[in-house]
Each structure stands twice: as C-alpha cells, then as structure tokens.
Coordinates of C-alpha atoms and ligand atoms in Angstrom, one line a residue:
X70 CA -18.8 14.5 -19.7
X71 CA -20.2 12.7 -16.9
X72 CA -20.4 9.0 -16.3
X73 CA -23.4 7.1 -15.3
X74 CA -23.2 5.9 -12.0
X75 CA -23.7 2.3 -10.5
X76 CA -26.8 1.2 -12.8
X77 CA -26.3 -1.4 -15.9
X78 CA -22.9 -2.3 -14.3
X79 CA -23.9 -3.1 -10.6
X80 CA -22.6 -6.7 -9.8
X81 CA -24.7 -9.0 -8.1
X82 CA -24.5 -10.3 -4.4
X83 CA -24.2 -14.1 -3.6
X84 CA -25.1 -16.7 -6.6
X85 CA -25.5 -19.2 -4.1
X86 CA -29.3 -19.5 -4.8
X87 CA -30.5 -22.7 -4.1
X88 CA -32.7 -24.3 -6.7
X89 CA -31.4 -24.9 -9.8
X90 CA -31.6 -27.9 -12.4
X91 CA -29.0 -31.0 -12.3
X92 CA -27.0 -29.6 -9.7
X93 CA -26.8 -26.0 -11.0
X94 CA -27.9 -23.0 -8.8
X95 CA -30.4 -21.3 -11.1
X96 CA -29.2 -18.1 -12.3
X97 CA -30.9 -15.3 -10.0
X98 CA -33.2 -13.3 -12.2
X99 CA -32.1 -9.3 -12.8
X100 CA -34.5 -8.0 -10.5
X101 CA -33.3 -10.6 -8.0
X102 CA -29.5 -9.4 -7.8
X103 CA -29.0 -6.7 -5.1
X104 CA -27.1 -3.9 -6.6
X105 CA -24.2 -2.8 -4.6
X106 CA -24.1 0.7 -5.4
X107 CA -22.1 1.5 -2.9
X108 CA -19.0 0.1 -4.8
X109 CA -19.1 2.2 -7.9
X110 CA -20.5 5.2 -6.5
X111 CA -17.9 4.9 -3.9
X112 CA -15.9 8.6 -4.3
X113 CA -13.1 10.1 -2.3
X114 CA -11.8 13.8 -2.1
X115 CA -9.1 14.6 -4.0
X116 CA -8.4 18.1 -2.1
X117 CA -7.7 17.4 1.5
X118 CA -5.2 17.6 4.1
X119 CA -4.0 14.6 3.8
X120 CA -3.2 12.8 0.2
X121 CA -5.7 10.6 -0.6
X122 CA -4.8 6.8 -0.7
X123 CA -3.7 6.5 3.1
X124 CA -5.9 6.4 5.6
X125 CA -8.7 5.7 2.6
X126 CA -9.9 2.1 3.3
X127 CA -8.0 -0.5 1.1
X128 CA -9.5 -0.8 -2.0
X129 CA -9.6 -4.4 -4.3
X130 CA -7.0 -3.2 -6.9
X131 CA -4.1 -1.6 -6.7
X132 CA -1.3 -0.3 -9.0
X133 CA 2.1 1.4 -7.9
X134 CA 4.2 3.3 -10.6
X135 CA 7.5 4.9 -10.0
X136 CA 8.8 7.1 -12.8
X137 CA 12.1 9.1 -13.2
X138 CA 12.3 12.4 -15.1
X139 CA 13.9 11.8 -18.2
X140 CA 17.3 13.2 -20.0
X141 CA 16.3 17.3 -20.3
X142 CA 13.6 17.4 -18.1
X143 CA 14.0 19.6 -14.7
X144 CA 11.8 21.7 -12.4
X145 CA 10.2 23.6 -15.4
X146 CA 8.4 19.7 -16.9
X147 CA 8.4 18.3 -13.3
X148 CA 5.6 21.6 -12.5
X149 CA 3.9 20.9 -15.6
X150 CA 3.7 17.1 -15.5
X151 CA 2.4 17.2 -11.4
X152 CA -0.3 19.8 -12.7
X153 CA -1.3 17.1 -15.5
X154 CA -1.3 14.8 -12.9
X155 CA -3.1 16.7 -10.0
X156 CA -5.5 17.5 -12.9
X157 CA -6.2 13.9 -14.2
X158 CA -6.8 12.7 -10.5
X159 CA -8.7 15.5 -9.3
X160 CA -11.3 14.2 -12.6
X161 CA -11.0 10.9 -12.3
X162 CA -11.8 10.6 -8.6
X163 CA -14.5 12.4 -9.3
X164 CA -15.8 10.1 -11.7
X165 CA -15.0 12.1 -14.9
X166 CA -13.3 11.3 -18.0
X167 CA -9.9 12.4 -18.4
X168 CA -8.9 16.0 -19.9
X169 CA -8.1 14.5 -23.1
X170 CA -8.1 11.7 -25.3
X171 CA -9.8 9.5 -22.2
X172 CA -9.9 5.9 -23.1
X173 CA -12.9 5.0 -22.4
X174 CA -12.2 1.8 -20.2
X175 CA -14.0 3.2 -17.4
X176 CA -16.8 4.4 -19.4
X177 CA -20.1 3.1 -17.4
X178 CA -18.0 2.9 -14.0
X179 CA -18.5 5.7 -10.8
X180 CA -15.3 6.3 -9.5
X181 CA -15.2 3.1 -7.5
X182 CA -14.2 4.9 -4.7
X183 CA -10.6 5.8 -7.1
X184 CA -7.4 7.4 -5.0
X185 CA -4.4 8.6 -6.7
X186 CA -1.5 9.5 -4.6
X187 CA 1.8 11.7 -5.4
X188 CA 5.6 11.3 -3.5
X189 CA 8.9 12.4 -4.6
X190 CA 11.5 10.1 -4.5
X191 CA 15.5 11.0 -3.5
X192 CA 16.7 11.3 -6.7
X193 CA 14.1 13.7 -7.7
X194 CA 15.7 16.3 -5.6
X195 CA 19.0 16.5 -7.6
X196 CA 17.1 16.4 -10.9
X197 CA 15.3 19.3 -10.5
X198 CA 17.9 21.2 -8.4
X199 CA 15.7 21.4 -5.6
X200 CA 18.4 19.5 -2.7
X201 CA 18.1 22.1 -0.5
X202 CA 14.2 21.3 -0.1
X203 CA 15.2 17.3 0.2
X204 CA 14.2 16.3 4.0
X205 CA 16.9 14.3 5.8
X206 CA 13.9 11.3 6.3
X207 CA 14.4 10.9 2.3
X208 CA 18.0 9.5 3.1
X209 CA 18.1 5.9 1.7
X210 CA 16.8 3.1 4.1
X211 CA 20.3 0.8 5.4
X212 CA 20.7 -1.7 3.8
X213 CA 19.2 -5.0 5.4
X214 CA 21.3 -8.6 5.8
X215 CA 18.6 -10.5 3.9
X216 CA 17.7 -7.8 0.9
X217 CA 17.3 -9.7 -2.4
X218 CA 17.2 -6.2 -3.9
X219 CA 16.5 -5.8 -7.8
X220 CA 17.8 -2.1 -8.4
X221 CA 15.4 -1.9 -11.6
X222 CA 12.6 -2.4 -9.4
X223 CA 13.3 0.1 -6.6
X224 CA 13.5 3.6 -5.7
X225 CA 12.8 6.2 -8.6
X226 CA 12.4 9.8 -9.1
X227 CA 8.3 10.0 -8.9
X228 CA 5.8 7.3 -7.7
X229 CA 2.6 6.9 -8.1
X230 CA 0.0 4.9 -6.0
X231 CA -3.6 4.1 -7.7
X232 CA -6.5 2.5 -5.6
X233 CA -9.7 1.7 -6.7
X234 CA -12.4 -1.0 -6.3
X235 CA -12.7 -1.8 -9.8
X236 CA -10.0 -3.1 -12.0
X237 CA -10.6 -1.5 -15.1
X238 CA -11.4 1.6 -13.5
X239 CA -7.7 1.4 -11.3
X240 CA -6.4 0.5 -14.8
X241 CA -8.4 3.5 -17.0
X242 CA -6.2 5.6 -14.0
X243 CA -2.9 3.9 -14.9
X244 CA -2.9 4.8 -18.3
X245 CA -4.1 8.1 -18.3
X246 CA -1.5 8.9 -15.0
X247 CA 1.4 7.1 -17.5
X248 CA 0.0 9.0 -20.7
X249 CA 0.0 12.2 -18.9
X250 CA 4.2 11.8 -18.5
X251 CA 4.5 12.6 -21.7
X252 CA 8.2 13.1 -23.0
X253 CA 8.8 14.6 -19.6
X254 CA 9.3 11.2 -17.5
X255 CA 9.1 7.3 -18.2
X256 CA 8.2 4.3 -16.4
X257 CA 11.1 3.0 -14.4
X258 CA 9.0 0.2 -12.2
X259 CA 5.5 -0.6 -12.0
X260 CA 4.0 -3.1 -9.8
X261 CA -0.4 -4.7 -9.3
X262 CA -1.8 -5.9 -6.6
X263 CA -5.4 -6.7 -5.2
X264 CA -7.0 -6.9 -2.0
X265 CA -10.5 -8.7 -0.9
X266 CA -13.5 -6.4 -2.8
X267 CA -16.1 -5.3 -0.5
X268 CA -19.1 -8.0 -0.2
X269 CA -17.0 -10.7 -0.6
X270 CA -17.0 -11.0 2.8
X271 CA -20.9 -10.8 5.2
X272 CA -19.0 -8.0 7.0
X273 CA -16.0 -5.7 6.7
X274 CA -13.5 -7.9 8.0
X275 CA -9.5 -7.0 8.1
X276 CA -7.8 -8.3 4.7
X277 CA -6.1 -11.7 4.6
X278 CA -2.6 -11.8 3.1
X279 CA -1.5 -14.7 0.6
X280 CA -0.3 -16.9 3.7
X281 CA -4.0 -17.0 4.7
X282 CA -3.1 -14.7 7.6
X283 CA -5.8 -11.7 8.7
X284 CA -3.4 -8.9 8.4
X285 CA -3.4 -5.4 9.8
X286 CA -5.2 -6.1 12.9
X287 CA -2.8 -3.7 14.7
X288 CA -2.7 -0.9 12.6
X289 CA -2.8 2.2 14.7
X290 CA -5.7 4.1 14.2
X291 CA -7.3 7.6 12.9
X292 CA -8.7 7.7 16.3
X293 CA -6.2 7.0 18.4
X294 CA -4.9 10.0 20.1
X295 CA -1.1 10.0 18.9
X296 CA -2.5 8.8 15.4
X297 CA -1.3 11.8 13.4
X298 CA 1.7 12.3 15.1
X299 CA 2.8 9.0 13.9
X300 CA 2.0 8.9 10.6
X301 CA 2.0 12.4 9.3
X302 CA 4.4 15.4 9.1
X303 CA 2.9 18.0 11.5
X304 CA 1.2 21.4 9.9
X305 CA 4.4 23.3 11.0
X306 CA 6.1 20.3 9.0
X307 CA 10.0 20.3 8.3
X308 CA 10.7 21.0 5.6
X309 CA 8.1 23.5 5.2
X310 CA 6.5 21.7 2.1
X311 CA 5.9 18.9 3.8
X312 CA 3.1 20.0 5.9
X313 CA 0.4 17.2 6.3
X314 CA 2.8 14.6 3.7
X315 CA 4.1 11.5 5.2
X316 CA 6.9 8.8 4.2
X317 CA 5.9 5.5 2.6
X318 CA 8.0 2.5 2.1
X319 CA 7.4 0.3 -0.4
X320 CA 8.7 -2.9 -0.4
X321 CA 8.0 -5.9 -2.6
X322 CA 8.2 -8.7 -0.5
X323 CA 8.0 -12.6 -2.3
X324 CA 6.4 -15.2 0.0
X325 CA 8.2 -18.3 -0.1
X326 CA 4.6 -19.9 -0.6
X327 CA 5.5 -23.1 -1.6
X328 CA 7.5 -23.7 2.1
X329 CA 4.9 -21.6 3.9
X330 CA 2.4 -24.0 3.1
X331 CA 4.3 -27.2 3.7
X332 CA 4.4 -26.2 7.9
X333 CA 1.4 -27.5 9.5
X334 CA -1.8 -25.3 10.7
X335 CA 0.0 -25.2 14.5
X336 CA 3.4 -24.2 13.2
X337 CA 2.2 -21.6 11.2
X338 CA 0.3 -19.7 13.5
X339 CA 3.6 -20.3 16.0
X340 CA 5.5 -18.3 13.2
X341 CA 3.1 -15.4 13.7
X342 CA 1.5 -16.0 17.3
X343 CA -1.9 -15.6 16.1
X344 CA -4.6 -18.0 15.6
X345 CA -4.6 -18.0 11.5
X346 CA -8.8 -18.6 11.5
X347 CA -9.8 -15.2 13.9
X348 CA -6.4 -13.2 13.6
X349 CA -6.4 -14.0 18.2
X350 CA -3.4 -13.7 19.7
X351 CA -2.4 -17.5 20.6
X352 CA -2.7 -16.5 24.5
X353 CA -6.8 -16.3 23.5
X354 CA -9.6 -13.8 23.1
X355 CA -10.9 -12.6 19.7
X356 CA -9.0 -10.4 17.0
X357 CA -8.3 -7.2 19.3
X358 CA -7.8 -8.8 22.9
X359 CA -4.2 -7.7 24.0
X360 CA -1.6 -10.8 23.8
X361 CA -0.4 -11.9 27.1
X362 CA 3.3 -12.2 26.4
X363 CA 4.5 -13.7 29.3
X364 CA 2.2 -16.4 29.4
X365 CA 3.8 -19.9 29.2
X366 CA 2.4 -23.4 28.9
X367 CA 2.3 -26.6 31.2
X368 CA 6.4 -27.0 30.6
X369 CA 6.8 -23.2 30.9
X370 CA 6.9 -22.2 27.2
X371 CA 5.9 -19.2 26.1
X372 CA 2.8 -19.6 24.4
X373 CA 3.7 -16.8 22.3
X374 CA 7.3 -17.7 20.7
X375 CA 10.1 -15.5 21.8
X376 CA 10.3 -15.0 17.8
X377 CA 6.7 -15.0 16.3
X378 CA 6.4 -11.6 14.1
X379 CA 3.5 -10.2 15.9
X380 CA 6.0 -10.1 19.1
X381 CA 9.0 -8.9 17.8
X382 CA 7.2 -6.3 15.6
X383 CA 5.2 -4.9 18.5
X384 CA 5.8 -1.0 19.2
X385 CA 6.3 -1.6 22.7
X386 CA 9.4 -3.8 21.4
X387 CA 10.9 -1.4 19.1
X388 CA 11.5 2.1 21.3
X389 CA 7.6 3.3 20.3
X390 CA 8.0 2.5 16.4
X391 CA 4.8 2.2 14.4
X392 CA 3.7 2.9 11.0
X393 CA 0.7 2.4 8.9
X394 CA 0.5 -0.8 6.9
X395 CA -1.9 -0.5 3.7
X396 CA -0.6 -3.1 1.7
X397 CA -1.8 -5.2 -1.5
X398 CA -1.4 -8.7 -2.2
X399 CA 0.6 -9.5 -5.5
X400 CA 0.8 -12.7 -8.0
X401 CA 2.8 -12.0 -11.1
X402 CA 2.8 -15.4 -12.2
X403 CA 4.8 -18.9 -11.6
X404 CA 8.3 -18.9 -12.1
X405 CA 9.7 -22.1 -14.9
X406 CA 10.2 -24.4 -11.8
X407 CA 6.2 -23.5 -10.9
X408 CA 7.4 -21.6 -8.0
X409 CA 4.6 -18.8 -7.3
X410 CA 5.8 -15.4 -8.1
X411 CA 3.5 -14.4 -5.5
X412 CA 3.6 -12.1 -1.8
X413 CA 2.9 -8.9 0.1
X414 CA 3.4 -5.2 -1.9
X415 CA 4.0 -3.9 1.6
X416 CA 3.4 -0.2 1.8
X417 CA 4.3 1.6 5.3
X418 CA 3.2 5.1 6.1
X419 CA 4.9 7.2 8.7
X420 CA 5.7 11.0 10.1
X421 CA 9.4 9.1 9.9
X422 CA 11.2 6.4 8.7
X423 CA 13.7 6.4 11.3
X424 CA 10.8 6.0 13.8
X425 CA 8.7 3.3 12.0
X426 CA 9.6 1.2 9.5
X427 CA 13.9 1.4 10.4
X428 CA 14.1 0.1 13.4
X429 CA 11.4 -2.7 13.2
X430 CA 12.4 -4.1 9.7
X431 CA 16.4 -3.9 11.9
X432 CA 15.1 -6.3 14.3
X433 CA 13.0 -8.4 11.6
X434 CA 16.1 -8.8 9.7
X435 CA 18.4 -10.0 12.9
X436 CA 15.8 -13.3 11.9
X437 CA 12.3 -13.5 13.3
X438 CA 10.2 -16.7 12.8
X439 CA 8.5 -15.2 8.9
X440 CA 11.9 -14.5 7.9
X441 CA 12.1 -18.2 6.7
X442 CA 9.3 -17.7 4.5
X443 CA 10.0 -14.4 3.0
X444 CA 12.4 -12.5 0.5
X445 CA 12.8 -8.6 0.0
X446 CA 13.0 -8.1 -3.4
X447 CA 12.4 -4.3 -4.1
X448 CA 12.1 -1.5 -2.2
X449 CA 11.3 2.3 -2.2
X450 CA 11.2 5.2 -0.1
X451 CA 9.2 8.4 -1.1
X452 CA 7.9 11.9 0.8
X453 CA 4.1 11.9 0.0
X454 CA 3.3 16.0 0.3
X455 CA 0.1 16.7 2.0
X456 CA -3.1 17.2 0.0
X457 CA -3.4 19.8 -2.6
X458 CA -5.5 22.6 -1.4
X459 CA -8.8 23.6 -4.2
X460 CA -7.1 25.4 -7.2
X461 CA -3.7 23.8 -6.4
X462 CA -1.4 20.6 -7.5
X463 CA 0.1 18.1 -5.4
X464 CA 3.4 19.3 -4.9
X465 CA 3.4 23.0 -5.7
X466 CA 4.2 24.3 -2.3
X467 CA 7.8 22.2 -3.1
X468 CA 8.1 23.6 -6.9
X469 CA 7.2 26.6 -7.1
Ligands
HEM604 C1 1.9 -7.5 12.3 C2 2.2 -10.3 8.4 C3 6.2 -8.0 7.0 C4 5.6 -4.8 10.6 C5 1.6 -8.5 11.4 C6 0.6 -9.5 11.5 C7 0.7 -10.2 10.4 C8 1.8 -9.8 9.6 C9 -0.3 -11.4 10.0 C10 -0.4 -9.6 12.7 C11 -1.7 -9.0 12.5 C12 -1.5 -7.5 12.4 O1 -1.4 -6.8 13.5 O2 -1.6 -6.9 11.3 C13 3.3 -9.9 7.7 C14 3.7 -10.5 6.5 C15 4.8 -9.9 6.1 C16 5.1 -8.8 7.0 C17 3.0 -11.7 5.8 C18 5.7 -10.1 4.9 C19 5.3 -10.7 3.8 C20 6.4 -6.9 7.9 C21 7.4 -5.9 7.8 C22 7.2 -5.1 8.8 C23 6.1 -5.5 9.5 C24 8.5 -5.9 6.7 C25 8.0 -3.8 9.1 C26 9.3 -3.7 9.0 C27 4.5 -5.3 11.3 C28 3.9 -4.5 12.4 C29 2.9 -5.3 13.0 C30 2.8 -6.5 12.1 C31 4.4 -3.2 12.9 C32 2.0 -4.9 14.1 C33 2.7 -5.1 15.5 C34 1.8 -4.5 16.6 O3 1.5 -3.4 16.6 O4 1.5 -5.3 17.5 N1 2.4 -8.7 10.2 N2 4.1 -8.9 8.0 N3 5.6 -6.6 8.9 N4 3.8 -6.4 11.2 FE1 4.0 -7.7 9.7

C-alpha cells in the first residue's frame, strides 16, 4: 500500500497577497498556491553507511524516545524488537504504511523527508549480557557543577530519534516505533521538539534557537576534510560493531527565557559574541567570516568577551574538540508561576565523547557568559551503530 505523494496535501507558499477586502488579504485561489512538493516528497535512505538522522538536514519536527528493556526481556526480544524496528523505518521512510495495524495519521503524506535513528544506551549492555561488546566511549559523561539532572529523564537502555518535516507524519512514526516495543521494552523518557520548516524562510538559512540566536553556524562539515574522522567511528571501528556508528549526547537544556530576554539587544549578543540579526562574529563580516579574537576596542577591550560562548566553545580553545550539533528547539508549556518550560534539545554527534562534547561542556561549566541563562536538565549518552546494510537491521552486527 502506497501513499499518494505531495498532491491534495501540498501547503501553500506566502498568504501575503495583497488585495483583499476591509483589511484582509484575499485568500489566494487553489491554482494560485505554489505547491511545495519538495516537502512531502522529500525521502531519505534508510540503508546507508551512516544512520540516517545525522548529517540529514534538520527537519521541522522532532521526537526523541529512550526505552529500557523490560523485566524478562534479554538479547533474544532486544533482536526481535530492533528487526521490528529496522523494519517499520525502513517502510516508513520510504513512504509506506507500517507492517501492521498502521494508523493511518500519515495517510495522504510522502515521507516528508522521515529519518529514524537507532543507539544503545549503557545499560543495555548488561541487560542483554553483551558487556564485553560495550565501548569504553559509552562510560557515563562526569558529572558537571551546574547539572540540574532529572534521572527519570536521562539515559536509558534504547533511544530512538524521529525527524521529519511533517508533524503528523514524525508523530504516525512515534507510534508505530512505540507500538512496535511490544511487551519487550517501555517508554522510560520521551521528549518533542521543532525546528524552522523549509519555506518559511526565502532561502535555506541556519536555524534560530529560542533565544533568537542563528545557531549552528560552525558546525563542521561533510566536506571538510577531517569531517568523518570527527564525527564517526572509522570502518575498522572499535569495537568492531561499531563501524560507521557515532556517539550522541543528548541533553535537555531549559533556557532561562524569561532573564534572557530582560538583557538588552547589545548585552545579548556580548553573551554570545555574535551579531544576533546575521549570526557575524562581533569583530564584523557576514555569518562565516573568521572572528578576530584579539581585536579590542578604543579602551582596549576585547570586542569579543573573554567569556562569550562562541569563544570559549571554539575547537581551537578546547585541544581540537568538535562535534556535530543537530539540535531541536522545545516548549513543553509554562510552569504555574508562567515561567516558559521552554530551550534547546541539544543533540551532539561525535567519533568520541571524550574528544567533543567532554571537554567543551568542562569549560562551559567552569561559567561562560550563556551559563547565566541556561539549566541542564536531562541528559543521555548513546552509540548510534552505522547504517544497516540491504537485508539487515540496525544493530545486528552487535546481536547476533
Ligand atoms: C556555538 C548557542 C549549548 C557547543 C554556538 C553558537 C550559538 C550557540 C548561537 C554560535 C553559532 C554557531 O556556531 O552555531 C547555544 C545555546 C546553548 C548552547 C543557546 C544552550 C541552550 C552548547 C553546549 C555545547 C555547545 C552545551 C557543548 C558542550 C558549541 C560549539 C559551538 C557553539 C562547539 C561552535 C564553536 C566553534 O566551532 O566556533 N552555540 N549553545 N553549545 N556551541 Fe553552543
């Protein structure tokens, strides 16, 4: 059963139209409104080298699930289950319905360019008996000074990443992924989050963050030459089964929104050392030009505070450390005193923990100028196997 793709359910581009009665912008007519079929037809491989979900462009929503196996279950349900699973995102990617009993919320939908990604958390190892197989990079991250962690919220045996451009269709993926468990594992955490869809803006632009901020302009890229090296496991990998994987950290991080905003428009891009309207480093130039770090002002300031995050975060600062960010925006409500419940899912990718996200979040937490207007509230760390090869799950080269 195939979907039908990107026709009745095409959304339209701008409403702006001028022209309408009484200070209304007349409805465009159907014929009017510019399909964007790119964004339903948009569909990503399931079997490559590399899990898909990492270096696939951010999609609009986002859902993160970590499950742990539950009382009885071992290796035998853990193959079983990541076969369901491989299975269910190998179809939906692709725009199908689900093996069995789909639910129909995507019916209508492409695959919206869908990603479902697998890792194995520490605890997983012991569960299934597996320890031997458990890489030393699983070891649990330190523990940081200024960690609000809620336990309930972190870590976990199995998680789960789901990407897509459509909401119902990243949701259609939750429930099938979280039906799929079974008897054989239940939901321990699961966190939403969204990103800009593409249109919104008149060209692909790098995603703004909740404080307004363009973030991920210094994301290392899939063509720079030691690109690979730093954020995946090599072929030869170590252990063995983790060929092609890489480590992700997840951390929910709450934005102390209601403080953030009370700093003026000067003070705020001091905090980061970036101009917050074109991402520019404060020393000048557009989004990309290289900060000048050394530059000072008329009374010999640095123009670029000794601790604004995009110094102290800098590979060049932290012995070579980089990592991939690909993280989602959240807002799970207002807390009874109003305060937004709002912030940064922050998810790092990385050949190592030890050599990306350790020693920058070290230096973070010693008190950089965002510190102020942040709070770690969850975390995770999870080994992300490479791709599963045609005729194979994620995982099996660990399992079986
Ligand atoms: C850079 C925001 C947390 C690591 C940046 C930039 C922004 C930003 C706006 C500059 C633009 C860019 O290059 O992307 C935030 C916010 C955070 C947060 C709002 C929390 C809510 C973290 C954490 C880490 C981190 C926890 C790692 C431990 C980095 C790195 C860079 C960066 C590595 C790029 C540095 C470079 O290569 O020059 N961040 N960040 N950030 N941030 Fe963060």
């Amino acid at each position: 059963r195939r979907r039908l793709l990107g026709t009745a359910g095409a959304t339209g581009l701008a409403l702006g139209a001028a022209g309408g009665a009484a200070g209304y912008a007349a409805a465009p007519s159907p014929e009017k409104v510019a399909p964007l079929t790119s964004l339903g037809t948009g569909r990503v491989a399931f079997h490559v080298k590399h899990q898909p979900g990492i270096t696939t462009p951010l999609q609009a929503a986002g859902h993160f699930v970590a499950f742990d196996l539950t009382a009885g279950s071992g290796r035998k349900e853990a193959v079983a289950l990541l076969r369901r699973w491989s299975d269910t995102a190998r179809r939906l990617m692709a725009g199908e319905a689900a093996a069995q009993d789909d639910t129909d919320v995507a019916r209508d939908a492409g695959p919206s360019s869908l990603t479902v990604t697998f890792g194995f958390g520490h605890s997983f190892f012991a569960r299934t008996g597996l320890e031997k197989q458990r890489p030393d990079a699983l070891d649990p991250l330190p523990d940081f000074s200024s960690d609000h962690l809620d336990k309930k919220r972190s870590n976990g045996d199995l998680w789960v990443q789901i990407g897509a451009h459509d909401a119902l269709v990243a949701f259609h993926a939750l429930r099938a992924i979280q039906k799929d468990a079974g008897d054989a594992a239940r939901v321990r955490w699961q966190m939403n989050g969204f990103n800009r869809s593409p249109g919104a803006t008149a060209r692909p632009m790098t995603a703004r963050n909740l404080m307004g901020q363009l973030d991920g302009t210094r994301n290392p890229k899939p063509s720079d030459t030691d690109f690979d090296e730093r954020i995946f496991v090599p072929a030869s990998g170590d252990p063995a089964w983790m060929a092609n994987g890489s480590y992700v950290v997840v951390r929910r991080i709450r934005m102390l929104l209601d403080d953030w905003e009370k700093l003026s428009l000067k003070e705020q891009e001091d905090v980061m050392g970036r101009k917050k309207s074109t991402g520019a480093p404060l020393t000048g130039g557009g989004e990309t030009t290289e900060p000048d770090l050394e530059k000072t002002d008329a009374d010999g300031k640095l123009i670029i505070p000794i601790n604004a995050h995009s110094r102290i975060t800098r590979p060049d600062q932290n012995g070579g450390a980089a990592m991939l960010r690909r993280s989602f925006s959240f807002h799970d409500g207002f807390d009874a005193d109003g305060v937004p419940d709002a912030g940064l899912l922050f998810i790092a990718w990385q050949a190592d923990p030890l050599r990306g996200f350790v020693p920058v979040q070290r230096k973070l937490d010693r008190g950089d100028a965002l510190s102020a207007f942040i709070r770690h509230e969850a975390s995770g760390l999870f080994a992300v196997p490479g791709g599963a090869a045609e005729g194979e799950y994620v995982g099996q080269q660990l399992l079986e």
